[in-house]
mmCIF file of C-alpha atoms in Angstrom:
data_model
loop_
_atom_site.group_PDB
_atom_site.id
_atom_site.type_symbol
_atom_site.label_atom_id
_atom_site.label_comp_id
_atom_site.label_asym_id
_atom_site.label_seq_id
_atom_site.Cartn_x
_atom_site.Cartn_y
_atom_site.Cartn_z
ATOM 1 C CA MET A 1 -41.470 78.032 19.397
ATOM 2 C CA ALA A 2 -39.307 81.202 19.951
ATOM 3 C CA GLY A 3 -41.587 83.362 17.886
ATOM 4 C CA ALA A 4 -44.264 82.086 20.426
ATOM 5 C CA LEU A 5 -42.239 82.948 23.342
ATOM 6 C CA ARG A 6 -41.210 86.647 22.123
ATOM 7 C CA ALA A 7 -45.192 86.791 21.552
ATOM 8 C CA SER A 8 -45.835 86.119 24.930
ATOM 9 C CA LEU A 9 -43.415 88.467 26.658
ATOM 10 C CA ALA A 10 -44.477 91.270 24.178
ATOM 11 C CA GLY A 11 -47.735 90.726 25.430
ATOM 12 C CA ALA A 12 -46.937 90.816 29.413
ATOM 13 C CA VAL A 13 -44.802 94.111 29.035
ATOM 14 C CA ALA A 14 -48.068 95.463 27.226
ATOM 15 C CA LEU A 15 -50.330 94.338 29.885
ATOM 16 C CA ALA A 16 -47.771 95.990 32.249
ATOM 17 C CA LEU A 17 -47.587 99.249 30.596
ATOM 18 C CA ALA A 18 -51.756 99.516 29.776
ATOM 19 C CA GLY A 19 -51.872 98.787 33.528
ATOM 20 C CA GLY A 20 -50.244 101.786 34.605
ATOM 21 C CA GLY A 21 -47.368 100.306 36.360
ATOM 22 C CA TRP A 22 -49.205 98.029 38.284
ATOM 23 C CA VAL A 23 -46.583 95.564 38.095
ATOM 24 C CA LEU A 24 -43.992 98.376 39.577
ATOM 25 C CA LEU A 25 -46.062 99.498 42.408
ATOM 26 C CA ARG A 26 -46.942 96.379 43.732
ATOM 27 C CA ASP A 27 -43.204 95.048 43.701
ATOM 28 C CA THR A 28 -41.999 98.650 45.543
ATOM 29 C CA PRO A 29 -44.834 99.136 47.940
ATOM 30 C CA ALA A 30 -44.861 103.003 49.509
ATOM 31 C CA ALA A 31 -43.028 103.903 52.603
ATOM 32 C CA PRO A 32 -45.815 103.701 55.662
ATOM 33 C CA ALA A 33 -45.795 107.100 57.445
ATOM 34 C CA ALA A 34 -43.333 108.165 60.193
ATOM 35 C CA ALA A 35 -44.912 107.926 63.498
ATOM 36 C CA PRO A 36 -45.322 110.933 65.644
ATOM 37 C CA VAL A 37 -42.565 111.990 68.027
ATOM 38 C CA ALA A 38 -43.793 111.643 71.531
ATOM 39 C CA THR A 39 -43.899 114.958 73.849
ATOM 40 C CA GLY A 40 -44.206 116.342 76.892
ATOM 41 C CA THR A 41 -44.433 119.835 79.010
ATOM 42 C CA VAL A 42 -42.332 121.558 81.055
ATOM 43 C CA PRO A 43 -42.318 124.763 82.372
ATOM 44 C CA VAL A 44 -40.482 128.188 82.358
ATOM 45 C CA THR A 45 -38.104 128.202 84.868
ATOM 46 C CA VAL A 46 -35.555 130.897 86.403
ATOM 47 C CA GLY A 47 -31.916 130.254 86.777
ATOM 48 C CA ASP A 48 -28.312 130.397 86.250
ATOM 49 C CA VAL A 49 -27.029 129.708 82.989
ATOM 50 C CA THR A 50 -23.079 128.929 82.643
ATOM 51 C CA ALA A 51 -21.430 128.683 79.545
ATOM 52 C CA ARG A 52 -18.066 126.555 79.289
ATOM 53 C CA GLU A 53 -15.375 125.515 76.920
ATOM 54 C CA LEU A 54 -13.370 122.852 76.963
ATOM 55 C CA ALA A 55 -9.631 122.563 76.952
ATOM 56 C CA ASN A 56 -7.122 119.678 76.857
ATOM 57 C CA GLY A 57 -5.005 119.362 80.211
ATOM 58 C CA THR A 58 -2.707 116.994 81.368
ATOM 59 C CA LEU A 59 -2.920 114.907 85.033
ATOM 60 C CA THR A 60 -0.032 115.241 87.117
ATOM 61 C CA TYR A 61 1.296 115.757 90.967
ATOM 62 C CA ALA A 62 2.244 119.127 92.560
ATOM 63 C CA ALA A 63 5.683 120.105 93.180
ATOM 64 C CA THR A 64 9.150 118.078 92.681
ATOM 65 C CA TYR A 65 11.332 117.385 95.340
ATOM 66 C CA SER A 66 15.185 115.762 95.786
ATOM 67 C CA VAL A 67 16.549 113.982 98.456
ATOM 68 C CA ASN A 68 19.863 113.672 99.556
ATOM 69 C CA GLY A 69 21.988 111.398 101.474
ATOM 70 C CA ALA A 70 23.884 112.566 104.677
ATOM 71 C CA GLY A 71 26.784 109.512 103.951
ATOM 72 C CA GLY A 72 27.580 106.205 104.208
ATOM 73 C CA VAL A 73 26.328 103.060 101.917
ATOM 74 C CA LEU A 74 23.068 102.634 100.367
ATOM 75 C CA THR A 75 21.267 99.776 101.850
ATOM 76 C CA ARG A 76 17.842 99.909 100.412
ATOM 77 C CA LEU A 77 15.801 102.469 98.130
ATOM 78 C CA PRO A 78 11.664 102.357 97.837
ATOM 79 C CA LYS A 79 9.953 100.836 94.919
ATOM 80 C CA LEU A 80 9.126 103.756 91.956
ATOM 81 C CA GLY A 81 5.703 104.842 92.628
ATOM 82 C CA ALA A 82 5.647 104.655 96.204
ATOM 83 C CA ARG A 83 4.052 106.965 98.560
ATOM 84 C CA ILE A 84 5.613 108.115 101.594
ATOM 85 C CA THR A 85 4.036 109.689 104.489
ATOM 86 C CA ARG A 86 5.386 110.793 107.710
ATOM 87 C CA GLY A 87 7.121 108.497 110.286
ATOM 88 C CA HIS A 88 8.089 106.059 107.306
ATOM 89 C CA ALA A 89 11.711 105.241 105.575
ATOM 90 C CA VAL A 90 12.661 107.311 102.855
ATOM 91 C CA TYR A 91 15.783 105.189 102.485
ATOM 92 C CA GLU A 92 18.138 103.247 104.739
ATOM 93 C CA ALA A 93 22.024 103.476 104.482
ATOM 94 C CA ASP A 94 24.531 101.656 106.458
ATOM 95 C CA GLY A 95 20.676 99.633 107.473
ATOM 96 C CA GLY A 96 19.692 102.306 109.149
ATOM 97 C CA ARG A 97 16.370 104.110 108.326
ATOM 98 C CA ALA A 98 15.891 108.081 107.014
ATOM 99 C CA VAL A 99 12.940 108.912 108.547
ATOM 100 C CA LEU A 100 10.277 111.380 106.834
ATOM 101 C CA MET A 101 8.885 114.190 108.518
ATOM 102 C CA TYR A 102 7.065 117.205 107.277
ATOM 103 C CA GLY A 103 8.097 120.655 106.614
ATOM 104 C CA PRO A 104 9.485 123.403 104.767
ATOM 105 C CA ARG A 105 13.288 123.616 106.368
ATOM 106 C CA PRO A 106 15.525 120.592 105.302
ATOM 107 C CA ALA A 107 17.852 119.141 108.135
ATOM 108 C CA TRP A 108 21.345 120.504 107.884
ATOM 109 C CA ARG A 109 22.026 119.705 111.478
ATOM 110 C CA ALA A 110 21.995 117.189 114.274
ATOM 111 C CA PHE A 111 19.692 117.438 117.255
ATOM 112 C CA ALA A 112 21.179 117.114 120.381
ATOM 113 C CA LEU A 113 20.762 118.460 124.146
ATOM 114 C CA GLY A 114 23.106 121.642 124.309
ATOM 115 C CA MET A 115 22.514 122.628 120.380
ATOM 116 C CA THR A 116 21.352 126.187 119.918
ATOM 117 C CA SER A 117 17.333 127.078 119.853
ATOM 118 C CA GLY A 118 16.177 127.334 116.140
ATOM 119 C CA ALA A 119 13.114 127.234 113.673
ATOM 120 C CA ASP A 120 14.460 123.625 112.810
ATOM 121 C CA VAL A 121 13.962 122.899 116.353
ATOM 122 C CA GLU A 122 10.432 123.802 116.360
ATOM 123 C CA GLN A 123 9.917 121.659 113.222
ATOM 124 C CA LEU A 124 11.173 118.211 114.641
ATOM 125 C CA GLU A 125 8.800 119.188 117.714
ATOM 126 C CA ARG A 126 5.808 119.696 115.399
ATOM 127 C CA ASN A 127 6.499 116.350 113.643
ATOM 128 C CA LEU A 128 6.965 114.736 117.223
ATOM 129 C CA ARG A 129 3.610 115.850 118.190
ATOM 130 C CA ALA A 130 1.862 114.987 115.010
ATOM 131 C CA LEU A 131 3.307 111.066 115.944
ATOM 132 C CA GLY A 132 1.824 110.844 119.189
ATOM 133 C CA TYR A 133 4.473 112.026 121.282
ATOM 134 C CA THR A 134 3.870 114.443 124.323
ATOM 135 C CA GLY A 135 5.417 115.750 127.138
ATOM 136 C CA PHE A 136 7.382 118.821 126.157
ATOM 137 C CA THR A 137 6.509 122.401 124.661
ATOM 138 C CA VAL A 138 6.490 122.727 120.840
ATOM 139 C CA ASP A 139 9.123 125.385 121.103
ATOM 140 C CA ARG A 140 12.632 126.427 119.455
ATOM 141 C CA THR A 141 14.593 124.864 122.214
ATOM 142 C CA TYR A 142 15.927 121.259 122.386
ATOM 143 C CA GLY A 143 15.454 120.383 125.900
ATOM 144 C CA LEU A 144 15.352 117.254 128.434
ATOM 145 C CA SER A 145 11.635 116.968 128.021
ATOM 146 C CA THR A 146 12.711 116.986 123.971
ATOM 147 C CA TYR A 147 15.052 114.419 124.715
ATOM 148 C CA TYR A 148 12.786 111.881 126.128
ATOM 149 C CA ALA A 149 10.388 112.247 122.955
ATOM 150 C CA VAL A 150 12.531 111.514 120.813
ATOM 151 C CA ARG A 151 14.022 108.662 122.820
ATOM 152 C CA ARG A 152 10.465 107.342 122.928
ATOM 153 C CA TRP A 153 9.982 107.782 118.931
ATOM 154 C CA GLN A 154 13.443 105.900 118.345
ATOM 155 C CA HIS A 155 12.441 102.935 120.218
ATOM 156 C CA ASP A 156 9.127 102.992 118.200
ATOM 157 C CA ALA A 157 10.498 103.585 114.817
ATOM 158 C CA HIS A 158 13.129 100.482 115.798
ATOM 159 C CA LEU A 159 16.006 103.308 115.307
ATOM 160 C CA PRO A 160 19.208 103.780 117.774
ATOM 161 C CA VAL A 161 17.892 104.748 120.940
ATOM 162 C CA THR A 162 20.273 108.038 121.803
ATOM 163 C CA GLY A 163 17.980 110.974 122.462
ATOM 164 C CA ALA A 164 19.496 112.844 119.688
ATOM 165 C CA VAL A 165 19.018 112.879 115.666
ATOM 166 C CA PRO A 166 21.847 112.540 113.727
ATOM 167 C CA LEU A 167 22.284 114.426 110.538
ATOM 168 C CA GLY A 168 20.783 111.907 107.928
ATOM 169 C CA GLN A 169 18.340 109.895 110.475
ATOM 170 C CA VAL A 170 15.579 112.705 109.719
ATOM 171 C CA VAL A 171 14.314 113.718 105.612
ATOM 172 C CA PHE A 172 12.496 116.827 105.725
ATOM 173 C CA LEU A 173 9.919 117.377 102.906
ATOM 174 C CA PRO A 174 6.785 119.561 102.806
ATOM 175 C CA ARG A 175 4.350 116.799 102.448
ATOM 176 C CA PRO A 176 3.861 112.924 101.345
ATOM 177 C CA LEU A 177 6.460 111.953 98.680
ATOM 178 C CA ARG A 178 5.623 110.221 95.841
ATOM 179 C CA VAL A 179 8.657 108.621 94.751
ATOM 180 C CA THR A 180 9.686 108.656 90.819
ATOM 181 C CA GLY A 181 13.254 108.079 90.031
ATOM 182 C CA HIS A 182 16.187 106.965 91.721
ATOM 183 C CA ASP A 183 19.494 108.733 91.230
ATOM 184 C CA ALA A 184 21.772 105.974 92.799
ATOM 185 C CA GLN A 185 21.312 102.331 93.522
ATOM 186 C CA VAL A 186 21.970 100.428 96.499
ATOM 187 C CA GLY A 187 25.899 99.844 97.200
ATOM 188 C CA ASP A 188 26.199 103.147 96.217
ATOM 189 C CA ALA A 189 27.506 106.097 98.203
ATOM 190 C CA ALA A 190 24.655 107.894 99.999
ATOM 191 C CA GLY A 191 26.617 111.146 100.138
ATOM 192 C CA GLY A 192 24.867 113.314 97.526
ATOM 193 C CA ARG A 193 20.959 112.777 95.534
ATOM 194 C CA VAL A 194 19.667 109.542 96.150
ATOM 195 C CA LEU A 195 16.343 110.003 94.966
ATOM 196 C CA HIS A 196 13.716 112.289 93.442
ATOM 197 C CA GLY A 197 10.005 112.401 93.635
ATOM 198 C CA THR A 198 6.738 114.917 93.841
ATOM 199 C CA SER A 199 4.243 115.385 95.975
ATOM 200 C CA ALA A 200 1.342 112.937 96.186
ATOM 201 C CA VAL A 201 -1.445 115.480 95.829
ATOM 202 C CA PRO A 202 -2.571 115.254 92.101
ATOM 203 C CA ILE A 203 -2.931 118.293 89.749
ATOM 204 C CA VAL A 204 -4.021 119.142 86.206
ATOM 205 C CA SER A 205 -1.900 121.396 83.914
ATOM 206 C CA VAL A 206 -3.751 123.311 81.175
ATOM 207 C CA GLN A 207 -2.131 125.193 78.694
ATOM 208 C CA LEU A 208 -5.085 127.940 78.109
ATOM 209 C CA ASP A 209 -5.893 129.016 75.308
ATOM 210 C CA PRO A 210 -4.576 133.032 75.652
ATOM 211 C CA SER A 211 -7.680 134.376 74.690
ATOM 212 C CA MET A 212 -9.833 132.201 77.365
ATOM 213 C CA ALA A 213 -7.503 133.619 80.281
ATOM 214 C CA PRO A 214 -9.007 137.070 81.137
ATOM 215 C CA ARG A 215 -12.305 134.930 81.683
ATOM 216 C CA VAL A 216 -10.360 132.457 83.986
ATOM 217 C CA GLY A 217 -9.657 133.130 87.726
ATOM 218 C CA LYS A 218 -7.558 132.172 90.940
ATOM 219 C CA GLY A 219 -10.073 129.948 92.513
ATOM 220 C CA ASP A 220 -12.702 129.514 89.588
ATOM 221 C CA ARG A 221 -15.018 126.079 89.699
ATOM 222 C CA VAL A 222 -14.142 123.801 86.661
ATOM 223 C CA THR A 223 -14.887 120.346 86.023
ATOM 224 C CA VAL A 224 -12.426 117.907 85.001
ATOM 225 C CA ILE A 225 -13.335 115.054 82.692
ATOM 226 C CA LEU A 226 -11.007 111.915 83.255
ATOM 227 C CA PRO A 227 -10.478 109.474 81.096
ATOM 228 C CA ASP A 228 -12.595 107.361 82.027
ATOM 229 C CA GLY A 229 -15.224 109.716 81.637
ATOM 230 C CA ARG A 230 -15.903 110.272 85.391
ATOM 231 C CA ARG A 231 -16.221 113.939 86.338
ATOM 232 C CA ARG A 232 -14.612 115.271 89.419
ATOM 233 C CA GLY A 233 -14.704 118.750 90.347
ATOM 234 C CA GLY A 234 -11.823 121.443 90.333
ATOM 235 C CA ARG A 235 -10.624 124.795 90.911
ATOM 236 C CA VAL A 236 -7.635 127.000 89.608
ATOM 237 C CA ALA A 237 -5.122 126.548 91.928
ATOM 238 C CA THR A 238 -2.674 128.914 89.761
ATOM 239 C CA ILE A 239 -2.777 131.043 86.407
ATOM 240 C CA SER A 240 0.376 132.434 84.686
ATOM 241 C CA THR A 241 0.371 136.169 84.144
ATOM 242 C CA VAL A 242 2.709 135.477 81.207
ATOM 243 C CA ALA A 243 1.713 133.729 77.618
ATOM 244 C CA VAL A 244 4.618 130.802 76.904
ATOM 245 C CA THR A 245 5.647 130.681 73.585
ATOM 246 C CA PRO A 246 7.173 127.237 72.613
ATOM 247 C CA ASP A 247 10.233 127.194 70.920
ATOM 248 C CA GLN A 248 9.512 124.328 68.604
ATOM 249 C CA PRO A 249 6.807 124.747 65.569
ATOM 250 C CA GLN A 250 4.021 122.369 65.467
ATOM 251 C CA GLN A 251 4.135 119.149 63.793
ATOM 252 C CA ASP A 252 2.757 120.375 60.696
ATOM 253 C CA GLY A 253 4.928 123.498 60.402
ATOM 254 C CA ASP A 254 2.696 126.145 61.410
ATOM 255 C CA PRO A 255 4.368 128.597 64.110
ATOM 256 C CA ALA A 256 4.320 127.218 67.642
ATOM 257 C CA GLN A 257 1.228 128.592 69.463
ATOM 258 C CA SER A 258 1.509 130.603 72.775
ATOM 259 C CA TYR A 259 -0.474 129.456 76.055
ATOM 260 C CA VAL A 260 -1.211 130.662 79.630
ATOM 261 C CA PRO A 261 0.040 127.753 82.049
ATOM 262 C CA ILE A 262 -2.833 127.322 84.684
ATOM 263 C CA THR A 263 -2.833 124.193 87.189
ATOM 264 C CA ILE A 264 -5.862 122.862 89.205
ATOM 265 C CA THR A 265 -6.498 121.074 92.218
ATOM 266 C CA LEU A 266 -8.990 118.697 92.116
ATOM 267 C CA ALA A 267 -11.678 117.779 94.805
ATOM 268 C CA GLY A 268 -12.594 114.590 96.714
ATOM 269 C CA ARG A 269 -11.072 111.260 96.650
ATOM 270 C CA PRO A 270 -7.597 110.748 95.119
ATOM 271 C CA VAL A 271 -7.517 109.828 91.453
ATOM 272 C CA ARG A 272 -6.058 106.561 90.435
ATOM 273 C CA ALA A 273 -5.236 107.422 86.872
ATOM 274 C CA LEU A 274 -1.771 107.420 85.156
ATOM 275 C CA ASP A 275 0.737 110.197 85.464
ATOM 276 C CA GLN A 276 0.403 112.477 82.551
ATOM 277 C CA ALA A 277 -2.690 110.770 81.054
ATOM 278 C CA VAL A 278 -4.985 113.468 79.680
ATOM 279 C CA VAL A 279 -8.391 114.463 80.601
ATOM 280 C CA GLN A 280 -10.244 117.151 79.580
ATOM 281 C CA VAL A 281 -11.679 120.548 81.430
ATOM 282 C CA GLU A 282 -14.431 122.198 81.244
ATOM 283 C CA ILE A 283 -14.035 126.008 82.125
ATOM 284 C CA THR A 284 -16.559 128.704 82.972
ATOM 285 C CA VAL A 285 -16.221 131.535 80.419
ATOM 286 C CA GLU A 286 -19.617 133.551 81.405
ATOM 287 C CA ARG A 287 -22.500 132.806 83.393
ATOM 288 C CA HIS A 288 -26.075 134.862 83.482
ATOM 289 C CA LYS A 289 -27.984 134.484 86.910
ATOM 290 C CA ASP A 290 -31.659 134.486 87.635
ATOM 291 C CA VAL A 291 -32.652 134.616 83.871
ATOM 292 C CA LEU A 292 -35.644 132.456 82.187
ATOM 293 C CA THR A 293 -34.326 129.233 80.925
ATOM 294 C CA VAL A 294 -35.915 126.296 78.525
ATOM 295 C CA PRO A 295 -34.265 123.030 77.835
ATOM 296 C CA ILE A 296 -32.244 123.362 74.613
ATOM 297 C CA LEU A 297 -34.631 120.034 73.360
ATOM 298 C CA ALA A 298 -37.693 122.759 73.427
ATOM 299 C CA LEU A 299 -36.268 125.272 70.765
ATOM 300 C CA LEU A 300 -37.617 125.223 67.039
ATOM 301 C CA ALA A 301 -35.491 125.915 64.178
ATOM 302 C CA ARG A 302 -36.801 128.747 61.911
ATOM 303 C CA PRO A 303 -35.307 130.493 59.083
ATOM 304 C CA GLY A 304 -32.783 133.279 59.577
ATOM 305 C CA GLY A 305 -31.168 131.469 62.696
ATOM 306 C CA ARG A 306 -34.178 132.696 64.906
ATOM 307 C CA PHE A 307 -35.946 129.540 67.338
ATOM 308 C CA ALA A 308 -39.393 129.530 68.771
ATOM 309 C CA VAL A 309 -40.665 127.194 71.073
ATOM 310 C CA VAL A 310 -44.389 125.013 71.672
ATOM 311 C CA THR A 311 -46.255 126.637 74.387
ATOM 312 C CA VAL A 312 -48.936 124.425 75.774
ATOM 313 C CA GLN A 313 -52.085 125.257 77.564
ATOM 314 C CA GLY A 314 -54.755 122.608 78.015
ATOM 315 C CA SER A 315 -55.552 121.734 74.260
ATOM 316 C CA ARG A 316 -53.928 124.864 73.181
ATOM 317 C CA ARG A 317 -50.316 124.530 71.261
ATOM 318 C CA THR A 318 -48.995 128.039 70.257
ATOM 319 C CA THR A 319 -45.920 128.254 68.347
ATOM 320 C CA VAL A 320 -43.995 131.766 69.715
ATOM 321 C CA PRO A 321 -41.462 133.260 68.348
ATOM 322 C CA VAL A 322 -37.949 133.736 71.581
ATOM 323 C CA GLU A 323 -34.751 135.372 71.493
ATOM 324 C CA THR A 324 -31.410 132.982 72.952
ATOM 325 C CA GLY A 325 -29.101 133.736 75.039
ATOM 326 C CA LEU A 326 -26.159 131.975 76.625
ATOM 327 C CA PHE A 327 -26.230 128.113 76.048
ATOM 328 C CA ASP A 328 -25.384 125.783 78.593
ATOM 329 C CA GLU A 329 -24.790 122.223 77.424
ATOM 330 C CA THR A 330 -23.762 120.645 80.628
ATOM 331 C CA GLU A 331 -27.010 120.999 81.816
ATOM 332 C CA GLY A 332 -29.055 121.318 78.267
ATOM 333 C CA THR A 333 -30.635 124.448 79.246
ATOM 334 C CA VAL A 334 -30.945 127.829 77.262
ATOM 335 C CA GLU A 335 -31.609 131.551 78.523
ATOM 336 C CA VAL A 336 -34.991 132.600 76.835
ATOM 337 C CA THR A 337 -37.113 136.088 76.514
ATOM 338 C CA GLY A 338 -40.392 136.028 74.898
ATOM 339 C CA VAL A 339 -42.098 133.552 77.262
ATOM 340 C CA PRO A 340 -43.122 133.736 81.127
ATOM 341 C CA GLU A 341 -41.803 132.244 83.631
ATOM 342 C CA GLY A 342 -44.129 129.283 84.387
ATOM 343 C CA ALA A 343 -45.356 128.675 81.033
ATOM 344 C CA GLN A 344 -45.224 125.255 79.724
ATOM 345 C CA VAL A 345 -43.656 124.094 76.723
ATOM 346 C CA GLU A 346 -43.243 121.026 74.354
ATOM 347 C CA VAL A 347 -40.133 119.384 74.892
ATOM 348 C CA PRO A 348 -39.783 115.560 72.930
ATOM 349 C CA LYS A 349 -40.283 112.444 75.760
ATOM 350 C CA GLU A 350 -36.977 110.224 76.289
#
């Protein structure tokens, strides 16, 4: 029985071999041919091509401020992260509110009838006018008209209505305050530093590679890519003229790399992202204007690092060598020479 089985198997193998591998061909069919790629055409156009490079940045806020108390006991502090604008309380001492007003000059004396004229008086009057109080001239003199405007403001702000502004009733800062830290606690004396913060103006801080710095200037437009992928326009606000070299080496032990600090202001609506969030910045490093352009997808790679495009005229397709210039990867276009404006070039359909 075993001998008959071996004979049967041997016969089957022999038949398979005699058939030229028929069994193998039947079990492993040939792969179908790849379907041709659908294509369309686009014209060669004249336009601008911009080369951009990516740099890492950190989302933060412009300027830092400290707020000092003028005496008494702290009875209220704002929450961390609070945004305080003109006319609202920065803190309370002895139950009295210290109100934020805008200006570069800190409060250094009380305001009252009979005081000497000065720039601080004009600063107070500008804020009263911005808060909607009128009937006085914005100047450097604290006269009767200013006195009555102060009384109206104090009444509306639920402050003691005296017509005089004691030291500590107003806190002057250049712009709205975003509270980032408390330097005292409720119940402490309010005679020193009470809290600190930043402006509410978001900026991006970038440690720019020194090789890129000569090609970046103040006022240049950039694109900021936020952590959630949204893109926001911006401008270079400041750029240092001196490269900085950190004292500490890199984590891998290599020497620290120098960088050029730049800051970028953001356009549009306020950004809702975490402070110190990492973002990416697209920086324009070169721009060619009024050049012939085609989509990058129209390029065909050729030996030796060369490229060609396929031009289409009716049913005629012609492979044309081209020279490439600047690549704009954001817009998906490339500068070319070798084809005329308006020629139709072949591109894959989306």
